[in-house]
Amino acid sequence: MTRTAAHVGLYDPRDEVPTLRGTRCEACGATFFPPLGIGCEVCGATADRLGAVPIAAAGVLHSLATVHLHPGNDISAPFAIGEIQLDDGPLIRATLIGLPDLDSIGRRVEAQWVVGRTDGDGNEVVEPRFAVVSDCGPVGGAS
Amino acid sequence: MTRTLRELRPVWMVGVGLHPYQKASETPYTALGVHAVRAALADAGLGWKQIESAYTGTATTAMGMSRLMYRHLGATGIPMAQVENASASGSTAFRQACIDVAAGLADVAIAVGVDKPLRFGMPQGPAGVRDLAGGRVLPFTHFALLANRYIHDHGATPEQLALVAVKNSRNGALNPNAQRRRARTLDEVLAPPQISGPLTRLQCCPVGEGAAAAIVAADDAIRRLRLDTSRAVRVLSSASRSETVYRGENFDAALTRETAKIALDDAGLKPADLDVVELHDAFTIEELLYIEAMGLAPVGHAAAELAEGQFDIGGRVAVSASGGLLSMGHPIGPTGVGQICEITSQLRGEAGPRQHAGAHTGLAHMVGVGAVCVVHVLQKAG
């Protein structure tokens, strides 16, 4: 049985610890996640100046919301979405593990592999979801 | 050298017309739109033959829909086009009509917002853009994230958030063109179903169908066609901006802050000069964020000031007197034009039971997926 990615191109499901695949602009230094092709959103540099860069799937929880209504069948409500200020720059959104409360805003979060489903060939379809790191107090951003 | 709208030919609002916003029905969009156009023509004292250009704000109905609608008014061969700018489609159509008149390309132009909720195609798919949260972050969750961050930052309460919907439902109950026409209590707004984060159903706007029409004219046309100058309202400024890169901050408040500032600067006004404001309150949290971003309240204070009644009709500045997107509704294409109709009625003193006494200056604000932001400032003559 092998593992496959729920989001092709955003991470390598074989990695032991989830790491995101981002983009770094050689011309201006900006980093992006999700990855950006064609041209740089900050300075307009062309694709030949944009390179793949690993982005640590860790940061600070900027906000979160428990979703009670979801029209898709990829996950069942309620589930929690987090907005995460990654240590490596980008502010992203991702699914959280469990249903953390509002006091988690400002705490550190890290991604773990979660098996969302099994595909028709019996492969585990994995995605990184973020967990609040519990043994560490609030950090920057909390008031 | 570039010029602002105010430095070009004066642009006057001379006619407003609406088809009530309502749940999706069998009514063709052509009937919705023509109803609003005829109302606007009657309001202005004009005939369709006097309209020299037409812009149709639409995003969810069909390609190339203008001609099939306007032909019912008598085909005159005027230039016409659809303007799609997501939720700001109607606002952008209005901006184009104003530009035609200001530049002298037309003496009389019309912006018509019309839509039926049929197609909601988002660009990420064809752009090949994927992200971790994917289809799990619908608009209500985007705004639930902003709401919880606001609550975290400013100590606001879910009840204060819900009071936005209480106020706007009270206003919408007085508006015959509103989709939601019931005044709601705080308990009713807070009642399930819970949608996302602190947002309940009544804190999310209804998306239905409808139409709104706004006719703008130059001084030449007002004289030549003997229009009623006492009811004309000046369009002082038009600002339109798109998202840039905001590090560590969501685009919403930042984009509104810069666009509203341009619109007020171009009009030679300050936030305190505004009497009536229509803004993009698709979700309750937005009203608080945009009130602060426009400079109508210090950051973190909008929730408390709203609870005090400062943004009521009759308060310091009436916000969403129409009922806003939350109660009047958000049929997409019509919404931005409908805001211009409300502001114009308020500045004319013709808003009936919704009238904000002494309304002299107003601002209309929409944001759209993309993201884009469009703001207009209008003022009563004299």
CSV table of C-alpha atoms in Angstrom, one decimal, chain B residues 12-15 41-47 50 52 107-108 217-232 348:
chain,number,residue,atom,x,y,z
B,12,TRP,CA,-25.4,63.9,-12.2
B,13,MET,CA,-27.6,61.1,-11.0
B,14,VAL,CA,-31.0,61.8,-12.5
B,15,GLY,CA,-33.0,58.5,-12.4
B,41,LEU,CA,-36.7,56.4,-17.0
B,42,ALA,CA,-40.0,57.5,-15.3
B,43,ASP,CA,-38.1,58.8,-12.3
B,44,ALA,CA,-35.8,60.9,-14.5
B,45,GLY,CA,-38.6,62.0,-16.9
B,46,LEU,CA,-36.7,60.5,-19.8
B,47,GLY,CA,-37.5,58.2,-22.7
B,50,GLN,CA,-32.5,59.7,-24.9
B,52,GLU,CA,-26.9,57.1,-25.3
B,107,ASP,CA,-24.6,63.1,-22.4
B,108,VAL,CA,-27.0,60.4,-20.8
B,217,ALA,CA,-26.4,62.8,-17.2
B,218,ALA,CA,-24.3,65.9,-18.0
B,219,ASP,CA,-25.3,69.5,-17.5
B,220,ASP,CA,-25.9,69.8,-21.3
B,221,ALA,CA,-28.5,67.0,-21.3
B,222,ILE,CA,-30.2,68.3,-18.1
B,223,ARG,CA,-30.7,71.7,-19.7
B,224,ARG,CA,-31.7,70.3,-23.2
B,225,LEU,CA,-34.1,67.7,-21.8
B,226,ARG,CA,-35.4,70.1,-19.0
B,227,LEU,CA,-34.7,67.6,-16.3
B,228,ASP,CA,-35.6,68.4,-12.7
B,229,THR,CA,-32.3,70.0,-11.3
B,230,SER,CA,-33.7,70.0,-7.8
B,231,ARG,CA,-33.6,66.2,-7.6
B,232,ALA,CA,-30.2,65.8,-9.3
B,348,ARG,CA,-33.0,63.7,-2.4
